[in-house]
Tab-separated table of C-alpha atoms in Angstrom:
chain	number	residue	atom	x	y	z
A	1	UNK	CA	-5.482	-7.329	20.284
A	2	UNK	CA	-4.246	-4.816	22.301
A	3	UNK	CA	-1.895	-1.996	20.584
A	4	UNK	CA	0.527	0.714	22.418
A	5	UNK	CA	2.765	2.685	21.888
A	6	UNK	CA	5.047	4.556	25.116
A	7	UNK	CA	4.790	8.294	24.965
A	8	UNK	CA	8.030	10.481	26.071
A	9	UNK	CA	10.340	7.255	26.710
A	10	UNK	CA	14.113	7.710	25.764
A	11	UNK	CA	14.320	5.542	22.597
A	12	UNK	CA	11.640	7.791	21.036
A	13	UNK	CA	13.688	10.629	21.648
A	14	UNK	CA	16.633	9.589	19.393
A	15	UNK	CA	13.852	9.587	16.500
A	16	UNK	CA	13.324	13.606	17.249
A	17	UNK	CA	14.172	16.078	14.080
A	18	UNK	CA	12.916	18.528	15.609
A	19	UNK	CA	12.619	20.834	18.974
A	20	UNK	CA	10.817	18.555	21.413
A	21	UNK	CA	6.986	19.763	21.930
A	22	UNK	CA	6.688	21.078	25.513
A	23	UNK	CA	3.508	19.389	26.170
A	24	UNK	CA	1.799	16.175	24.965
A	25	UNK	CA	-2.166	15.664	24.229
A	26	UNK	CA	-2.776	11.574	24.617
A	27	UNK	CA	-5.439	9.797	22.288
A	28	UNK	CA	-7.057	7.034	22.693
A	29	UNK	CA	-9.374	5.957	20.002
A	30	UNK	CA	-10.603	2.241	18.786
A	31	UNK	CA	-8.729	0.671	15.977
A	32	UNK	CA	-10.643	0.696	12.154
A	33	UNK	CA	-12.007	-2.240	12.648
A	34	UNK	CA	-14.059	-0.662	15.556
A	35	UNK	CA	-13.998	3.246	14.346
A	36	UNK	CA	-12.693	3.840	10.956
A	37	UNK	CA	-13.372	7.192	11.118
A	38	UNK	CA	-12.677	8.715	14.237
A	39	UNK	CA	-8.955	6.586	13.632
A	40	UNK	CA	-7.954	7.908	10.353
A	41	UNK	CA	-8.616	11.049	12.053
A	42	UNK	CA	-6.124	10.291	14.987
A	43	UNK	CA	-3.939	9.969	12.099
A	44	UNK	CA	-4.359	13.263	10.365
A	45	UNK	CA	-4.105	15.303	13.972
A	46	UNK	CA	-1.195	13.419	14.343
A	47	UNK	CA	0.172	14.856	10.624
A	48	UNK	CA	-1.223	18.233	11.742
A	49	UNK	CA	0.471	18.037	15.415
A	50	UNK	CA	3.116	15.716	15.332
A	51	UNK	CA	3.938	12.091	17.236
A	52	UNK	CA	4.997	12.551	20.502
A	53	UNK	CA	7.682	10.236	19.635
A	54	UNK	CA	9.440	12.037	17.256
A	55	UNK	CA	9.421	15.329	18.582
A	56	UNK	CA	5.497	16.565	18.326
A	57	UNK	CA	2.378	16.547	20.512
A	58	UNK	CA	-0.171	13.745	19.997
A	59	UNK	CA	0.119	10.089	21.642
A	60	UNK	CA	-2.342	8.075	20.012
A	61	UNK	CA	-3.368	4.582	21.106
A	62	UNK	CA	-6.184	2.157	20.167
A	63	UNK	CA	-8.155	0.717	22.969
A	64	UNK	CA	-8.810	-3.595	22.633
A	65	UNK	CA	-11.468	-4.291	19.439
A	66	UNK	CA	-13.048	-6.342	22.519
A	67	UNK	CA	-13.282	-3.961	24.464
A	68	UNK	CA	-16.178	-5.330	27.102
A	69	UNK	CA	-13.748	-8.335	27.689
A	70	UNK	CA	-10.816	-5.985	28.233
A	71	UNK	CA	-11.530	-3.736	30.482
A	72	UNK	CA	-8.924	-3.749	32.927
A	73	UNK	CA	-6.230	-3.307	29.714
A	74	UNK	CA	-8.526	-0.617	28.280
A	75	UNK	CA	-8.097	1.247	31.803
A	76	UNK	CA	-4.399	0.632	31.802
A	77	UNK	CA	-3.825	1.919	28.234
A	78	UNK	CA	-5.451	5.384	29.144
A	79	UNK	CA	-4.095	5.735	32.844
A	80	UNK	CA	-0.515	4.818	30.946
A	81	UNK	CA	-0.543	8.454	30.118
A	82	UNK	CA	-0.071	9.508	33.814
A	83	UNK	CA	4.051	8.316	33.355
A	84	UNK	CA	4.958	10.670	30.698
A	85	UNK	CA	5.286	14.081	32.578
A	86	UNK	CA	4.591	16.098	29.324
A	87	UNK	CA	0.689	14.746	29.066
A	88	UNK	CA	-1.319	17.494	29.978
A	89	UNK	CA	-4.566	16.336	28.063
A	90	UNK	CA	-6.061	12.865	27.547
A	91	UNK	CA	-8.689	12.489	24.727
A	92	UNK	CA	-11.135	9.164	24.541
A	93	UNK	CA	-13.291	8.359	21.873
A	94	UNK	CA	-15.379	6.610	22.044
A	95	UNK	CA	-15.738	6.659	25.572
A	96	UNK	CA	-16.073	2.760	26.272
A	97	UNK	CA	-17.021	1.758	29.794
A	98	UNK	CA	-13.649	2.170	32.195
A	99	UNK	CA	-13.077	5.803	30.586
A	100	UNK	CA	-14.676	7.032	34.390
A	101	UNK	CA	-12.811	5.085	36.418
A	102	UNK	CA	-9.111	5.948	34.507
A	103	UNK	CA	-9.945	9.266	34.525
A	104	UNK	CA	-10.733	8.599	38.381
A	105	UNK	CA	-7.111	7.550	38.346
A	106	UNK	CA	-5.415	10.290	36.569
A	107	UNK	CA	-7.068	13.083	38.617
A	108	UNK	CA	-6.148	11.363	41.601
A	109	UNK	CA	-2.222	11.153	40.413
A	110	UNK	CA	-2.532	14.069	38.238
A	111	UNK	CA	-4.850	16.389	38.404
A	112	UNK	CA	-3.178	18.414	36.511
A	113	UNK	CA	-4.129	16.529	33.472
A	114	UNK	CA	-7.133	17.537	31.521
A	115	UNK	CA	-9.565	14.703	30.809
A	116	UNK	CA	-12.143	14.710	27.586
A	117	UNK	CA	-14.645	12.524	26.557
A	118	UNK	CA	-16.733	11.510	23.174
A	119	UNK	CA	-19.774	9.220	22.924
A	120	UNK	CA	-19.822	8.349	26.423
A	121	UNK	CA	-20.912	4.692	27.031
A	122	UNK	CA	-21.153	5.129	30.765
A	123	UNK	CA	-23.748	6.384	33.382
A	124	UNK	CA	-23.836	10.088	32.540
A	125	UNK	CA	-23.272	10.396	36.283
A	126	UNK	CA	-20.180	8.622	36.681
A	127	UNK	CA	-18.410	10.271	33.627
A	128	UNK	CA	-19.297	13.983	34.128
A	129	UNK	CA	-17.685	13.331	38.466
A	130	UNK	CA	-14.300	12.526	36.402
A	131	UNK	CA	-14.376	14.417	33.076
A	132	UNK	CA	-13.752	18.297	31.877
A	133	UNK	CA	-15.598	18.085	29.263
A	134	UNK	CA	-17.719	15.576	27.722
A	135	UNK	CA	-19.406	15.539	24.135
A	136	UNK	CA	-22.170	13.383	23.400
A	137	UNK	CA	-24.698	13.174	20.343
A	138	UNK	CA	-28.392	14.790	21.808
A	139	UNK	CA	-29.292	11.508	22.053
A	140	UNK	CA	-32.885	13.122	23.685
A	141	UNK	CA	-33.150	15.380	20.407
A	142	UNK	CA	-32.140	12.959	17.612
A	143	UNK	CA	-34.763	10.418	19.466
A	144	UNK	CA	-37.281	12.299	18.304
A	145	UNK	CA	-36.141	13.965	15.212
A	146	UNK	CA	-34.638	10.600	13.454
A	147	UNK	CA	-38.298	8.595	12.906
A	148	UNK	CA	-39.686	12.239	12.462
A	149	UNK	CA	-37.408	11.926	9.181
A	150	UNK	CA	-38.041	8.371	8.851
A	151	UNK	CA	-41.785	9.068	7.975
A	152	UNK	CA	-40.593	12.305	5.726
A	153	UNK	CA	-38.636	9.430	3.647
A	154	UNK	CA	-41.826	7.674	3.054
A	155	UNK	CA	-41.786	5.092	6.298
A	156	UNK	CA	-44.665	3.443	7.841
A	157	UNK	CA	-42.196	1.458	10.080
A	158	UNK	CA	-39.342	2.144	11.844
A	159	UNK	CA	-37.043	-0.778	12.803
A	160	UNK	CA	-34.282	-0.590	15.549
A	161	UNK	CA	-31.384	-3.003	16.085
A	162	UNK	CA	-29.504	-3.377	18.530
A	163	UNK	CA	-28.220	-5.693	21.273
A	164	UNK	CA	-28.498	-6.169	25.514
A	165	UNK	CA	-25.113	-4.242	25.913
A	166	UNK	CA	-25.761	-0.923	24.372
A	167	UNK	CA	-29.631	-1.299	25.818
A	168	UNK	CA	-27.962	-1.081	28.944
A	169	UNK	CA	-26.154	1.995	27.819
A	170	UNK	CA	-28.531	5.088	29.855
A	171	UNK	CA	-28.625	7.554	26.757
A	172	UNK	CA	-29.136	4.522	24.386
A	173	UNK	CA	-32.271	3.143	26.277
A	174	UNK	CA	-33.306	6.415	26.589
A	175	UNK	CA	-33.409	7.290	23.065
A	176	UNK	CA	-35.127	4.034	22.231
A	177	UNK	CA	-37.639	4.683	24.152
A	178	UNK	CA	-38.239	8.318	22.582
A	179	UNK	CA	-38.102	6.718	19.475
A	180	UNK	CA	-40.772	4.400	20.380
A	181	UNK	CA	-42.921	7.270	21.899
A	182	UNK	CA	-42.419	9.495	18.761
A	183	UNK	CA	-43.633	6.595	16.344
A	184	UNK	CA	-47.239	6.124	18.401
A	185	UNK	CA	-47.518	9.569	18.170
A	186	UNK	CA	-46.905	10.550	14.067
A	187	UNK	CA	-47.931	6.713	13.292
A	188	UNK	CA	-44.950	4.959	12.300
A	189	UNK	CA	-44.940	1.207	13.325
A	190	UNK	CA	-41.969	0.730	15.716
A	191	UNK	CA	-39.963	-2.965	15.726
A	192	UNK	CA	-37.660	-3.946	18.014
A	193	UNK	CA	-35.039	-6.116	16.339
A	194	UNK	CA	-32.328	-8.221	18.669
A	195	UNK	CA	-28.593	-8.843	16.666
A	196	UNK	CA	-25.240	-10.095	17.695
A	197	UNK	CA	-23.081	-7.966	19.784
A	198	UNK	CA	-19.665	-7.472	17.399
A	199	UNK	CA	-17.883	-6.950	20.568
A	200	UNK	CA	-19.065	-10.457	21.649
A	201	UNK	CA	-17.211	-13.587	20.748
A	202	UNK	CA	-18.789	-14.192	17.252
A	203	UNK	CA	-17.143	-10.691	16.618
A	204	UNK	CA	-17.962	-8.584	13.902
A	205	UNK	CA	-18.029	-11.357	11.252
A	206	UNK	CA	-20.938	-12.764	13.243
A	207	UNK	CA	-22.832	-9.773	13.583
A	208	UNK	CA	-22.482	-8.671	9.915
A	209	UNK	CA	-23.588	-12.018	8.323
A	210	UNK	CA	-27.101	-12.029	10.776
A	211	UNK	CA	-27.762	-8.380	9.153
A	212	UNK	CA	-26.851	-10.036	5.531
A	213	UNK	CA	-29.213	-13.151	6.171
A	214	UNK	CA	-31.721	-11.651	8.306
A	215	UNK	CA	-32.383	-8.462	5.916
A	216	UNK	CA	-35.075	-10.091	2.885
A	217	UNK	CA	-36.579	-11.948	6.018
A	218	UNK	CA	-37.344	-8.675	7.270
A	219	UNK	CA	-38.156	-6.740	4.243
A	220	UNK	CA	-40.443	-9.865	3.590
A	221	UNK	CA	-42.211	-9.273	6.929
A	222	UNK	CA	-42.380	-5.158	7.180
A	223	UNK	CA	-42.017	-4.226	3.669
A	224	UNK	CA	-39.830	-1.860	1.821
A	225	UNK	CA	-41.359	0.956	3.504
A	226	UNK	CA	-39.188	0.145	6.781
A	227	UNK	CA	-36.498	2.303	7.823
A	228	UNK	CA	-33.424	0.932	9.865
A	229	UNK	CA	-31.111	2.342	12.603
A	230	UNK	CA	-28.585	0.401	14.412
A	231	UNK	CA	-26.975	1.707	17.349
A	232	UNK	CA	-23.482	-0.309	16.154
A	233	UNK	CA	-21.115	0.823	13.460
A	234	UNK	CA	-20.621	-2.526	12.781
A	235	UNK	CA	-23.772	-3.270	12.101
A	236	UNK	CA	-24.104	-0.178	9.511
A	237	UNK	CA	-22.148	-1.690	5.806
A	238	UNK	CA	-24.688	-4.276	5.753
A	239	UNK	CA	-27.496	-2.860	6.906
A	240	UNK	CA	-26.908	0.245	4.303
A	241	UNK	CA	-26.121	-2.802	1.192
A	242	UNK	CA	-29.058	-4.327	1.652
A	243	UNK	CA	-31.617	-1.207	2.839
A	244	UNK	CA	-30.215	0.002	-1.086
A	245	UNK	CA	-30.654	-3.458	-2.063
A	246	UNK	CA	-34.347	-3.803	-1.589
A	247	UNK	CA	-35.454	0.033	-1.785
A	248	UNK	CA	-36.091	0.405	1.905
A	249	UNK	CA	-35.021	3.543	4.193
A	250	UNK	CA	-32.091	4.407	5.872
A	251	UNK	CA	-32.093	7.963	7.804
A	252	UNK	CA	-28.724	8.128	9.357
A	253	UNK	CA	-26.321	6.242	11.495
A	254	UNK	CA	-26.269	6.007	15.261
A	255	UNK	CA	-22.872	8.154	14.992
A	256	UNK	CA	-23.273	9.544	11.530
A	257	UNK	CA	-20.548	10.288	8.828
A	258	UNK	CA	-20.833	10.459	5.190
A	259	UNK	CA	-18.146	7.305	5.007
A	260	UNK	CA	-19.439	4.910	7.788
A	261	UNK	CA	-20.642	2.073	5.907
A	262	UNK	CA	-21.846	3.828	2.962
A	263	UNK	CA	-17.928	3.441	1.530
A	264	UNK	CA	-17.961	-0.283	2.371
A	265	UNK	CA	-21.361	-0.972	1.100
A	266	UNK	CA	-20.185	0.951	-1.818
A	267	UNK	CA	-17.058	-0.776	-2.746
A	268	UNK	CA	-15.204	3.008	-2.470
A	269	UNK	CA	-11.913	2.416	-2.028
A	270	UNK	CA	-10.230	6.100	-2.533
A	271	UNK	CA	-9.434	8.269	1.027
A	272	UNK	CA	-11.309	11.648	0.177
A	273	UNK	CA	-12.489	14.449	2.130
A	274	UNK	CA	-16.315	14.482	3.439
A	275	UNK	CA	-17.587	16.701	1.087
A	276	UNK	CA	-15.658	14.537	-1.770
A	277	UNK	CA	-17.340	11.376	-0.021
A	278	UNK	CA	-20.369	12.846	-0.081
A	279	UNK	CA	-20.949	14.313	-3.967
A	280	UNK	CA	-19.406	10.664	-4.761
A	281	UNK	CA	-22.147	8.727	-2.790
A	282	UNK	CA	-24.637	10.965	-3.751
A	283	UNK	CA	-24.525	9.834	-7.777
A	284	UNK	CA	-24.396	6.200	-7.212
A	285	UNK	CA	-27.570	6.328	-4.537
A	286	UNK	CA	-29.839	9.231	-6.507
A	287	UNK	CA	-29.590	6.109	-9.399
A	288	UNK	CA	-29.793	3.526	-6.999
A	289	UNK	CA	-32.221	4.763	-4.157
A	290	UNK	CA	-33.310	8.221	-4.662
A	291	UNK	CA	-34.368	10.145	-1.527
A	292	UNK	CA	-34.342	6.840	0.835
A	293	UNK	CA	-31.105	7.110	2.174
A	294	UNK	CA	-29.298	9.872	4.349
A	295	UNK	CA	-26.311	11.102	7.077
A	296	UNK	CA	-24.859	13.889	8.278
A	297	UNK	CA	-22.198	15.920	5.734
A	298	UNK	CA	-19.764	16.013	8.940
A	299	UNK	CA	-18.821	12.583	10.828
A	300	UNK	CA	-19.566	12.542	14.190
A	301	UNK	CA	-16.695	10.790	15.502
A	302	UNK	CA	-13.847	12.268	13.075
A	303	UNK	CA	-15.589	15.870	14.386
A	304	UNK	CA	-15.686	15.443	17.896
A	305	UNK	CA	-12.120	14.175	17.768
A	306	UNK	CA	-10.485	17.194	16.351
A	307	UNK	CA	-12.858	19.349	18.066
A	308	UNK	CA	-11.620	17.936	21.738
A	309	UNK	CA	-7.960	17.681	20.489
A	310	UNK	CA	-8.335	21.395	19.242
A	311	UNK	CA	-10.058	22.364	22.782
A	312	UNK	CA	-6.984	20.668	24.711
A	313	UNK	CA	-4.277	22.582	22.448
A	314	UNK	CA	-6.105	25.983	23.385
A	315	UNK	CA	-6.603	25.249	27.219
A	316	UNK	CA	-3.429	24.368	27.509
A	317	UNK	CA	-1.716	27.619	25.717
A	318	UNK	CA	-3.883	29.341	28.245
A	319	UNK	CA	-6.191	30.514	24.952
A	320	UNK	CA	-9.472	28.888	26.571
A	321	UNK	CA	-10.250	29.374	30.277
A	322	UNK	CA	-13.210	27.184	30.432
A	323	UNK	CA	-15.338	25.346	27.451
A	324	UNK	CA	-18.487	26.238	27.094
A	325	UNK	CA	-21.062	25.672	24.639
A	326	UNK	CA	-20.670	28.850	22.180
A	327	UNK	CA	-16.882	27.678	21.914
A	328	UNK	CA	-17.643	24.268	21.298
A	329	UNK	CA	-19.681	25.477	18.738
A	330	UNK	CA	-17.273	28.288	17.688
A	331	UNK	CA	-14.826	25.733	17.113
A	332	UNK	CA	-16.898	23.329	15.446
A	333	UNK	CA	-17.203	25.745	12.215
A	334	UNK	CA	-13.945	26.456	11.965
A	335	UNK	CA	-12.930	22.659	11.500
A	336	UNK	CA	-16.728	22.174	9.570
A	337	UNK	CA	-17.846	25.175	7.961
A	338	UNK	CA	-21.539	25.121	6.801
A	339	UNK	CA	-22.409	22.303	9.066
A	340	UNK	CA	-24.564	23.902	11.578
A	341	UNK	CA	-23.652	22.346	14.032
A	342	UNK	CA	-26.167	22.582	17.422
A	343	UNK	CA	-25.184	22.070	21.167
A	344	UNK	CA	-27.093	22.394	24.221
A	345	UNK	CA	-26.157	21.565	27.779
A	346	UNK	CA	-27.179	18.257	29.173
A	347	UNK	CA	-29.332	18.254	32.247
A	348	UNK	CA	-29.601	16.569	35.741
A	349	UNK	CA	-32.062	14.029	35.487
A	350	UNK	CA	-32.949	14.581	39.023
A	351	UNK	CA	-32.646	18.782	39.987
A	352	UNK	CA	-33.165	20.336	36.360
A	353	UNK	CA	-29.569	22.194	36.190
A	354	UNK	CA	-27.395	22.606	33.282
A	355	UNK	CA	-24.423	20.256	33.726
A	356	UNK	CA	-21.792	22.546	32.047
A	357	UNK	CA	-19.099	20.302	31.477
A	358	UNK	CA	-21.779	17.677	29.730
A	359	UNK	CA	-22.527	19.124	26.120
A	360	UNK	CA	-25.078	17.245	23.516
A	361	UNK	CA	-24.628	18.175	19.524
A	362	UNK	CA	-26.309	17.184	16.252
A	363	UNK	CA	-26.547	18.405	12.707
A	364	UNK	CA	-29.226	17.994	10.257
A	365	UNK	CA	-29.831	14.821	8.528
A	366	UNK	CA	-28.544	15.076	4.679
A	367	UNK	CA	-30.834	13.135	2.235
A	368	UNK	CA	-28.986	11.743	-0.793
A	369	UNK	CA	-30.779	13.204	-4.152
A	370	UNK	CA	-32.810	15.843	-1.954
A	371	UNK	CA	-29.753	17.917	0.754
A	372	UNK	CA	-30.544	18.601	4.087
A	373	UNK	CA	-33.932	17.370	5.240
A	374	UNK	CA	-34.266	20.611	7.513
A	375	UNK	CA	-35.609	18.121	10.627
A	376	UNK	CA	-33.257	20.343	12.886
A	377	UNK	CA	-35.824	23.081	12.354
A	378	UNK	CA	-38.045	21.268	13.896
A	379	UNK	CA	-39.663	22.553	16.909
A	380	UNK	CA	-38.850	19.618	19.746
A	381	UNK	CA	-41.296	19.047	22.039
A	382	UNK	CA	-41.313	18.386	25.886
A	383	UNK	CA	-39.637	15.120	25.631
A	384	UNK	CA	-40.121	14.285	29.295
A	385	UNK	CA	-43.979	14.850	29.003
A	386	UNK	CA	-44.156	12.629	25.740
A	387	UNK	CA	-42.688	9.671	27.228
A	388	UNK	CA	-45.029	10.197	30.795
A	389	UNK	CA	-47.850	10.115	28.914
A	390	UNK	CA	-46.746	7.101	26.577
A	391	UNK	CA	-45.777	4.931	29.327
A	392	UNK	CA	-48.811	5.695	31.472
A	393	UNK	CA	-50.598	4.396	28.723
A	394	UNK	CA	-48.522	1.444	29.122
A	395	UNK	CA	-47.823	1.057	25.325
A	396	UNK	CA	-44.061	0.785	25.993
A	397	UNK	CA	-43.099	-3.136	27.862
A	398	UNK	CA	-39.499	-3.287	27.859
């Protein structure tokens, strides 16, 4: 189902209490059944800012839950923005694939507009030609640090799910196969493990019930010493139920937040704040599945939201000339202080160079019953020379 909502039109303006905002930031972010998080967020910047239609500065709409199907409405919902003449920032996230080419659109009808991205799923590429600024998770980092945790947690194997359409993602395939090269080389067993696509027809139903089913099969096979990653949210309720179900391992989610599918899989129904979230988690899984089980203390996708939103308000009042890293992260502890947030540029696969307008961020993973696992600390190492050497040894056969 598609959802929208006009920005700026005349019937809206009848609803305004207030002096009219002189410019408008549009949002477009998936619905809750795609993206709890980063939508109840939409909602509180939109408390914080005000609608657009009654007055304030945020236009939020959802993008289709089907997405892959919908592309051509997807691109029409965020090039909508180009009619109202007070939009002078769009916001995506997550960045599903036709975020390039309707920011190709809006540049070319108004470049005036200021385009920003979250969780890209397209070819890095294509995105950074049509974006200002673009925040991903270090996809390159996290490949490495996440099984490096994994095995800290007590793994011997390291199971990844996932499905042909995020495989075909770049950064996606590309951290699998870092994951795979970092478990030959600390001596975790790595398992690929195909699941339904939730976008697909079966939908999320679909998907959740193979996770459900699948899970003692699994356990059976690898034993309790497995930990799982999916690189869906959808996938992530389940997957968490049954990993605290059967005593296995669960580092962190593919975009992490203390609520994604640990409040589902924990029948929490109460709205809190992350830190509330996380202290209530926390007592149920020390009792439950002490020391197995982890995310970050700061959702990805609710973070990256605000922080973009927050970028747009300041570039447009002329308080930000350009966005750089150190104001990315500057900006970052004033909406999460104590998170520790860390950015680095992403780089040209083919000359080297810093792509400035391209930024990659993680936090340290938080391990229920134990705090923050300190992995960031780590020192990385050369990524590109791990994976040479791995796949000259012919270990990897996609």
């Amino acid at each position: 189902m598609l959802f929208f909502t006009a920005c700026g039109n005349e019937e809206s303006k009848e609803n305004t209490s207030k002096e009219s905002a002189k410019f408008h930031i549009g949002l477009v972010t998936g619905t809750t059944t795609q993206s709890r998080d980063v939508f109840k967020t939409a909602e509180k910047l939109i408390e914080k800012y005000g609608d657009a239609n009654l007055g304030g500065y945020i236009c939020h709409l959802n993008y289709p839950d089907n997405f892959p199907k919908e592309q051509d409405n997807a691109i029409s919902q965020i090039t909508s923005f180009i009619e109202d003449e007070k939009i002078k920032a769009v916001v995506v996230n997550q960045g599903i694939t036709g975020t390039a080419e309707a920011f190709k659109i809006i540049k070319e009808k108004r470049p005036d507009i200021l385009c920003f991205v979250s969780n890209s799923h397209e070819e890095p590429d294509e995105i950074n030609k049509y974006a200002d600024l673009v925040i991903d998770p270090d996809n390159i980092k996290r490949g490495y640090l996440i099984p490096l945790c994994a095995k800290k947690m007590g793994a011997k194997t390291f199971a990844h799910v996932s499905f042909k359409r995020h495989r075909d993602i770049e950064q996606i395939n590309l951290r699998e196969r870092i994951m795979k090269a970092t478990c030959n080389k600390i001596g975790l067993e790595f398992v690929s493990i195909d699941a339904p696509d939730p976008a697909s027809d079966g939908g999320v139903a679909e998907a959740q019930n193979f996770i459900l089913d699948q899970f003692p099969l699994w356990i059976k096979k690898y034993g309790k010493n497995t930990a799982f990653f999916s690189t869906n949210d959808a996938h992530i309720a389940p997957l968490i139920k049954k990993t605290m179900e059967y005593g296995a391992i669960f580092v962190e989610q593919d975009l992490p937040s203390p609520s994604l599918g640990y409040k589902e899989a924990l029948d929490i129904n109460e709205d809190m704040s992350n830190h509330d979230m996380l202290h209530k988690e926390e007592m149920v899984l020390y009792k439950e599945n002490p020391d197995r089980m982890g995310t970050w203390v700061y959702s990805y996708g609710s973070s990256t939201t605000e922080l973009l939103v927050e970028i747009a308000m300041r570039s447009i009042r002329g308080e930000i000339e350009k966005p750089d890293k150190e104001k990315v992260l500057e900006i970052f502890e004033e909406i999460n202080p104590d998170a520790d947030w860390k950015a680095d540029y992403s780089v040209d696969k083919t000359s080297g160079d810093k792509i400035k307008n391209h930024i990659l961020v993680y936090q340290d993973t938080y391990i229920f019953g134990k705090g923050f696992s300190n992995i960031a600390d780590n020192k990385i190492p050369n990524i590109a020379e791990l994976l040479k050497k791995y796949e000259e040894e012919n270990i990897i056969r996609d």
